[in-house]
mmCIF file with all atom_site columns, C-alpha atoms and ligand atoms in Angstrom:
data_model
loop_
_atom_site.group_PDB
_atom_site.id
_atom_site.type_symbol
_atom_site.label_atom_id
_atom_site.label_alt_id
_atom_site.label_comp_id
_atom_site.label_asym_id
_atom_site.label_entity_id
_atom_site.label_seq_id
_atom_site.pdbx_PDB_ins_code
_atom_site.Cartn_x
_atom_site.Cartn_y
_atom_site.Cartn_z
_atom_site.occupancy
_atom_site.B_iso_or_equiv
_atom_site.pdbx_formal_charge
_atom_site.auth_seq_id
_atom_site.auth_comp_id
_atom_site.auth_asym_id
_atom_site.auth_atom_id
_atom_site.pdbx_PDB_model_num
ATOM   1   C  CA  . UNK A 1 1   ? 96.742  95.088  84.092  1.00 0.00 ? 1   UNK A CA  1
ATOM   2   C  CA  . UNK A 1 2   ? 94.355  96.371  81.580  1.00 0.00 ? 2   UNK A CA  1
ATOM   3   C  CA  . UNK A 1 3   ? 94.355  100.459 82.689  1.00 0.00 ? 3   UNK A CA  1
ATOM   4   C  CA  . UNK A 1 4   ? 97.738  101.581 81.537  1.00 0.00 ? 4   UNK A CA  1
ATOM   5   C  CA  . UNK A 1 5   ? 97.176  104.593 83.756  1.00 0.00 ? 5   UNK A CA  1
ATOM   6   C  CA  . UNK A 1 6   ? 96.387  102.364 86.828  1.00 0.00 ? 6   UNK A CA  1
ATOM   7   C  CA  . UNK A 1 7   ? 100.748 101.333 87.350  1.00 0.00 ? 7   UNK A CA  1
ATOM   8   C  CA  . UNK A 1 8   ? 101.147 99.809  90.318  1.00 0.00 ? 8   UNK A CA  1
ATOM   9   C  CA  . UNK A 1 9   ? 104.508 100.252 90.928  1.00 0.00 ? 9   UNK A CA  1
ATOM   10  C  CA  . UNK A 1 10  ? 104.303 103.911 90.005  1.00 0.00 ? 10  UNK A CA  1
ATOM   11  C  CA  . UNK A 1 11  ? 100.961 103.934 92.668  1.00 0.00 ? 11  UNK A CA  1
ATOM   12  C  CA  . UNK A 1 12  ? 100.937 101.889 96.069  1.00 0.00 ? 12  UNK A CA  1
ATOM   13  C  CA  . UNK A 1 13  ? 97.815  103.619 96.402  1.00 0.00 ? 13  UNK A CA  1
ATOM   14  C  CA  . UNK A 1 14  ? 96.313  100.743 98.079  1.00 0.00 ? 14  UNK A CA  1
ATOM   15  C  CA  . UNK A 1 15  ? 98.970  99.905  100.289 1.00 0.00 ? 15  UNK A CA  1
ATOM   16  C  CA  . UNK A 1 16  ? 97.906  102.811 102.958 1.00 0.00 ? 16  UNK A CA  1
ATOM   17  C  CA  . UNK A 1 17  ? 95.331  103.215 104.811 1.00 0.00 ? 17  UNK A CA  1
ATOM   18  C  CA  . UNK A 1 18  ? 95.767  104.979 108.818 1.00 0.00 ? 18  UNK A CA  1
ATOM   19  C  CA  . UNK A 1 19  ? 93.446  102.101 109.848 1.00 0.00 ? 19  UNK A CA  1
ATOM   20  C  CA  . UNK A 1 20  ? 95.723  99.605  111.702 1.00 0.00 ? 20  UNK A CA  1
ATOM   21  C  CA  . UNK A 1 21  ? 93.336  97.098  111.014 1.00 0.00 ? 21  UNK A CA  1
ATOM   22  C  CA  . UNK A 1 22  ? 92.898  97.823  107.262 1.00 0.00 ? 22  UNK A CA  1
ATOM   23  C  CA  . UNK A 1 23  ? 95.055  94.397  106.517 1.00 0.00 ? 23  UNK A CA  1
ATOM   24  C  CA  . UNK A 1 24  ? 93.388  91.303  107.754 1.00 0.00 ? 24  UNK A CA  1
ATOM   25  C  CA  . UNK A 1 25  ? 95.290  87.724  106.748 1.00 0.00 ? 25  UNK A CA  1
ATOM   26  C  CA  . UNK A 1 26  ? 92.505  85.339  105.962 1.00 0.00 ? 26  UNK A CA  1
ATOM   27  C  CA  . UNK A 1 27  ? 92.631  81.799  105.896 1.00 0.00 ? 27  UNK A CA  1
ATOM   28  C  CA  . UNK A 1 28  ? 94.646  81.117  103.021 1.00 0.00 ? 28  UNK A CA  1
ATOM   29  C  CA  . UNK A 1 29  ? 97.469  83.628  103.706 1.00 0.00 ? 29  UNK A CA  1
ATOM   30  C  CA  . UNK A 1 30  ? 98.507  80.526  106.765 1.00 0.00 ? 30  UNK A CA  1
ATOM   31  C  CA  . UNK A 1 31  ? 100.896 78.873  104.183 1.00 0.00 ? 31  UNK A CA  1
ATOM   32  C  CA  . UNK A 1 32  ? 102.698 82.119  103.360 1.00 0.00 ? 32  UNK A CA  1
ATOM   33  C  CA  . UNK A 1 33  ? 106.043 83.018  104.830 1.00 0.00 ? 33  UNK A CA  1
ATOM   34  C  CA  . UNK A 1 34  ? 105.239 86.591  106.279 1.00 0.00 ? 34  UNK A CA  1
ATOM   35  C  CA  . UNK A 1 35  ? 107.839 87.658  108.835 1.00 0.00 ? 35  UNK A CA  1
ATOM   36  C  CA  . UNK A 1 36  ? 106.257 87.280  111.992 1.00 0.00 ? 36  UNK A CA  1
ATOM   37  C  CA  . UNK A 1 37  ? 107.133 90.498  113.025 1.00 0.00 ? 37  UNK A CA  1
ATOM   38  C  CA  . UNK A 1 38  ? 105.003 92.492  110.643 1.00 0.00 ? 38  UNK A CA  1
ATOM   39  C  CA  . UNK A 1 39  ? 102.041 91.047  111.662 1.00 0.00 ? 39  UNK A CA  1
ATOM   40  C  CA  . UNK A 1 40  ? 99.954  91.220  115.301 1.00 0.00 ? 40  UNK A CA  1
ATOM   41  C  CA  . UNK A 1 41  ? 97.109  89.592  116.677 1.00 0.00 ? 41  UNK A CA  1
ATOM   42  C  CA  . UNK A 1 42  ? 93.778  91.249  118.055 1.00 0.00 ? 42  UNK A CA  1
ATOM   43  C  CA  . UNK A 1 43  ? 90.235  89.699  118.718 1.00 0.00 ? 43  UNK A CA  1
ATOM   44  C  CA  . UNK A 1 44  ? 91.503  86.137  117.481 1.00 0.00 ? 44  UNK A CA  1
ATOM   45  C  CA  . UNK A 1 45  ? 92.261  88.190  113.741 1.00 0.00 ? 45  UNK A CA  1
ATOM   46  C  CA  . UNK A 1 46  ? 95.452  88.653  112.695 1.00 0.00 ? 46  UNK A CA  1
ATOM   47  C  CA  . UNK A 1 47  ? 96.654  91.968  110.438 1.00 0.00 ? 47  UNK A CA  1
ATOM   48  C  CA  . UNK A 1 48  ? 99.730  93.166  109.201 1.00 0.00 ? 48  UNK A CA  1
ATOM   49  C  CA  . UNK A 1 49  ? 101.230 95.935  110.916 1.00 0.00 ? 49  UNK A CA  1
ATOM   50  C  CA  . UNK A 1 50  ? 100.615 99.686  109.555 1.00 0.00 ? 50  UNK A CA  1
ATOM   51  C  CA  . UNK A 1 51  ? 103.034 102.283 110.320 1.00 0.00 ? 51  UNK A CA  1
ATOM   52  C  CA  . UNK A 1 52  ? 102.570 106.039 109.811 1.00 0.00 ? 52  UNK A CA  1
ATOM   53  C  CA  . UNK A 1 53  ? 99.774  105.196 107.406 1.00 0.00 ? 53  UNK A CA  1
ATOM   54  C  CA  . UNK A 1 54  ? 101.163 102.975 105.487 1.00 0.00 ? 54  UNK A CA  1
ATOM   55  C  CA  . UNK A 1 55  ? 102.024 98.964  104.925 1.00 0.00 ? 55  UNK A CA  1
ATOM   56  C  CA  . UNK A 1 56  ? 105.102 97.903  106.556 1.00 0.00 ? 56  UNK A CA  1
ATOM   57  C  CA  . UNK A 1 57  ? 106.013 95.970  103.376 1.00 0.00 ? 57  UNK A CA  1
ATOM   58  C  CA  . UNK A 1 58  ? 106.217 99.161  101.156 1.00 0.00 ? 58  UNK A CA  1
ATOM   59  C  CA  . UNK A 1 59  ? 109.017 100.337 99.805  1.00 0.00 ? 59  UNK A CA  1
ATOM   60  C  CA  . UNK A 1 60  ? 108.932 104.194 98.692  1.00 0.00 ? 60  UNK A CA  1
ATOM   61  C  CA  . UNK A 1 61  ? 111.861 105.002 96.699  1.00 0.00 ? 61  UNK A CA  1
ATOM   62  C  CA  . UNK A 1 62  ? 113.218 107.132 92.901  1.00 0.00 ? 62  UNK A CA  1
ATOM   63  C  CA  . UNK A 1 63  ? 109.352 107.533 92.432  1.00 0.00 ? 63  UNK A CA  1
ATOM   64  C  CA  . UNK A 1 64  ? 108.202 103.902 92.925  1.00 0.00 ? 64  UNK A CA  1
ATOM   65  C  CA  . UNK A 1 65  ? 106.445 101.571 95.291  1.00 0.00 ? 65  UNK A CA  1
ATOM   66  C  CA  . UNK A 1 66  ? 107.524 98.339  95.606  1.00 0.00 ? 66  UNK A CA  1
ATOM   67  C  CA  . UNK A 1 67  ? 106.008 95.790  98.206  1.00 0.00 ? 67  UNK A CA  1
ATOM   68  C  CA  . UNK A 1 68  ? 108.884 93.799  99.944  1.00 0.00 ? 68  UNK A CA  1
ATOM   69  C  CA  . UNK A 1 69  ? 107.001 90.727  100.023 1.00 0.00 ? 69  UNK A CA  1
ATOM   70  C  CA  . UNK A 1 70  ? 105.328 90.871  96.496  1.00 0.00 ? 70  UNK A CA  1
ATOM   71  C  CA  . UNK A 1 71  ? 105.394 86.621  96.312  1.00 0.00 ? 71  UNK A CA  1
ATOM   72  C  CA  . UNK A 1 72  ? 104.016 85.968  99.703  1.00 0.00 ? 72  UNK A CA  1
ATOM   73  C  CA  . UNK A 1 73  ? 101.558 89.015  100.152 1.00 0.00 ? 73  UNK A CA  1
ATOM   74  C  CA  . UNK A 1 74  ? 98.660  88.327  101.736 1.00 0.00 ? 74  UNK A CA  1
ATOM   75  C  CA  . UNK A 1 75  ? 95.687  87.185  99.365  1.00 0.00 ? 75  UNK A CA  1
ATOM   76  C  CA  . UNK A 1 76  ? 93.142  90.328  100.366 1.00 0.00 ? 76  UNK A CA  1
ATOM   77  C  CA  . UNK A 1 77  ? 96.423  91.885  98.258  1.00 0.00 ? 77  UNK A CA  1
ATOM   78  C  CA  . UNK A 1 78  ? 96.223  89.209  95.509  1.00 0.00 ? 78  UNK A CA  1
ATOM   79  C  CA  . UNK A 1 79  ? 92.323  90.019  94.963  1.00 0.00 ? 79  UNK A CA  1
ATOM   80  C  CA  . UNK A 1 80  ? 92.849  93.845  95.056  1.00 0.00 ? 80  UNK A CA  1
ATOM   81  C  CA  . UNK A 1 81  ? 92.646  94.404  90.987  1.00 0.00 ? 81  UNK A CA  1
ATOM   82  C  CA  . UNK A 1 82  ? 94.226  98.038  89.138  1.00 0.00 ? 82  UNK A CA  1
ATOM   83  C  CA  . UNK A 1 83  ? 91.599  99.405  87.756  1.00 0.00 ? 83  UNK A CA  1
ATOM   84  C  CA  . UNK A 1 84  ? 88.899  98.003  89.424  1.00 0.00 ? 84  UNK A CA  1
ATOM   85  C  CA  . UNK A 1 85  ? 86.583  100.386 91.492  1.00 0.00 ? 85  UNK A CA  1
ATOM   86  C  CA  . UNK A 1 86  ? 88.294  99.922  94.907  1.00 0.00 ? 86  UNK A CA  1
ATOM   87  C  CA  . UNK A 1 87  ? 91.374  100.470 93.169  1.00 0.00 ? 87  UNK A CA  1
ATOM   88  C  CA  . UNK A 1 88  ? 90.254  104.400 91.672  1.00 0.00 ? 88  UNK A CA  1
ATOM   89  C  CA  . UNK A 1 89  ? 88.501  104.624 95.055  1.00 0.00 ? 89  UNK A CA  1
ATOM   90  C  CA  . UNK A 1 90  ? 92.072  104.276 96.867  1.00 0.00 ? 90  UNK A CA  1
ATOM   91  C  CA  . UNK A 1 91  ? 93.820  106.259 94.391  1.00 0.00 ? 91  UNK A CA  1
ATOM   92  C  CA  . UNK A 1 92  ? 91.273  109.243 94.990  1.00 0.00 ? 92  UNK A CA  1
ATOM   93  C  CA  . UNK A 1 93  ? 91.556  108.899 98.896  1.00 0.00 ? 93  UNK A CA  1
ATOM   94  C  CA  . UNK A 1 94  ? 94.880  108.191 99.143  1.00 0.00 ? 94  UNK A CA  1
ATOM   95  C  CA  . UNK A 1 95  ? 96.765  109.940 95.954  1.00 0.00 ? 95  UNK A CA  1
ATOM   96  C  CA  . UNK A 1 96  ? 99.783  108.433 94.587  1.00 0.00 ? 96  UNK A CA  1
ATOM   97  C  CA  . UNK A 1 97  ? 102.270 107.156 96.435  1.00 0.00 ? 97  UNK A CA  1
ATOM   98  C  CA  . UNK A 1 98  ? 99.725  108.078 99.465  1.00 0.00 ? 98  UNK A CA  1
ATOM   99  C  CA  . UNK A 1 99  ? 100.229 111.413 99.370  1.00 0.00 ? 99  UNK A CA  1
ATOM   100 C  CA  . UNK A 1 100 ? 97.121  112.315 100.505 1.00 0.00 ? 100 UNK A CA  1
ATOM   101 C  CA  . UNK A 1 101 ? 98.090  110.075 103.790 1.00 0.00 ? 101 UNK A CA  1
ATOM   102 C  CA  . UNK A 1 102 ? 101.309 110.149 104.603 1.00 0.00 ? 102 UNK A CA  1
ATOM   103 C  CA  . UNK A 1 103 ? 103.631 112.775 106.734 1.00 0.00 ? 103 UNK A CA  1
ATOM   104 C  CA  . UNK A 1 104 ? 105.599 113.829 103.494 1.00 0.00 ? 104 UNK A CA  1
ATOM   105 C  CA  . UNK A 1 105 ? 108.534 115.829 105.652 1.00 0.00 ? 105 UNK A CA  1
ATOM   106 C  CA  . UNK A 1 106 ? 111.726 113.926 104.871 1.00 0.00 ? 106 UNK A CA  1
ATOM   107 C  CA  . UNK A 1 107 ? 109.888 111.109 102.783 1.00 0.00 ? 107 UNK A CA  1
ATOM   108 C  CA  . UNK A 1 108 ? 111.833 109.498 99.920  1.00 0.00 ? 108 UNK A CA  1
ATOM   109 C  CA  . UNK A 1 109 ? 109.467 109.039 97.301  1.00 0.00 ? 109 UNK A CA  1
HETATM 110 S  S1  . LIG B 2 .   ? 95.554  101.610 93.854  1.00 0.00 ? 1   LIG B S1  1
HETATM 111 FE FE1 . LIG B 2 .   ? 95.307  100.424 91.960  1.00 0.00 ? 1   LIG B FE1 1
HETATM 112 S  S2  . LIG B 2 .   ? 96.974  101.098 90.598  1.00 0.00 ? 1   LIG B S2  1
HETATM 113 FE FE2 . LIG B 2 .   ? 97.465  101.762 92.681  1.00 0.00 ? 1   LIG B FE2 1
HETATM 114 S  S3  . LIG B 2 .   ? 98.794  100.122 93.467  1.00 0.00 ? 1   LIG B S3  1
HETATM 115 FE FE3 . LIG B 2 .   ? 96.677  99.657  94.099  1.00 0.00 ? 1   LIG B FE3 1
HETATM 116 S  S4  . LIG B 2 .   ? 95.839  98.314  92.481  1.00 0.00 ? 1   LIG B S4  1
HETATM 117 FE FE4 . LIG B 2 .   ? 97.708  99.288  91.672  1.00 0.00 ? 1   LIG B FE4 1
HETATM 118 S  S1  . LIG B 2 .   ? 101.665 93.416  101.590 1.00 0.00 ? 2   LIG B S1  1
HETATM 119 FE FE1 . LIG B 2 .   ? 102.475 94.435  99.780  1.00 0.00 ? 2   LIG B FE1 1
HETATM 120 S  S2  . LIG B 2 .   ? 100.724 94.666  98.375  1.00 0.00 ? 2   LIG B S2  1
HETATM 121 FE FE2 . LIG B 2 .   ? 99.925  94.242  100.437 1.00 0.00 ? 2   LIG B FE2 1
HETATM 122 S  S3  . LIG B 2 .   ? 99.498  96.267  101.359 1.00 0.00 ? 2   LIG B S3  1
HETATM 123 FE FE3 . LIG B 2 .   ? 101.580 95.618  101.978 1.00 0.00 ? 2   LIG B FE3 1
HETATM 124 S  S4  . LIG B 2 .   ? 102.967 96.538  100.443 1.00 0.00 ? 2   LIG B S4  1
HETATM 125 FE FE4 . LIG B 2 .   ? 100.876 96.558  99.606  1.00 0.00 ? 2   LIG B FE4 1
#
């Protein structure tokens, strides 16, 4: 990580999105151990689940974001880079820690 403002952990920007689809696995994600049941199937694609705006995998907590499966997430994940223009893009759309996206009644972050 070059941008010392772009923290990923102290971000998780990028990990929401209210589009259910906004995860696709792509070929090379077949190898990695993702629990089956945070993933579903539609149109012969297969994305990982999104609830209430936000990655299954993410965990909001004492002012971070952590993703629960950091060494098998999928590789559209892998390529996402901090700093990069998708990366202030999500940041501005989404706010820190999603704020911007999520419900924030009774949220822990
Ligand atoms: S939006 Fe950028 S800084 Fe935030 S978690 Fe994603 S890659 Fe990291
Ligand atoms: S798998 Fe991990 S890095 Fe990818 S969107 Fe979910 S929480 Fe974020």
């Amino acid at each position: 990580m070059t941008d010392p403002t772009s923290d990923c952990v102290s971000c998780g920007a990028c990990c929401f999105s209210k589009n259910p689809r906004y995860l696709a696995l792509s070929p090379w994600d077949a190898s990695r151990p993702l629990p089956a049941g945070s993933l579903f199937a539609e149109g012969g694609q297969t994305f990982v689940t999104f609830d209430c705006g936000q990655c299954v995998h993410l965990q909001l907590g004492g002012g971070k974001a952590v993703c629960g499966v950091y060494e098998d997430r999928p590789e559209a994940c892998r390529a996402f880079r901090a700093g990069s223009f998708e990366c202030v893009k999500a940041r501005r759309a989404n706010g820190i820690m999603g704020e911007k996206v999520r419900d924030r009644e009774g949220e822990p972050a």
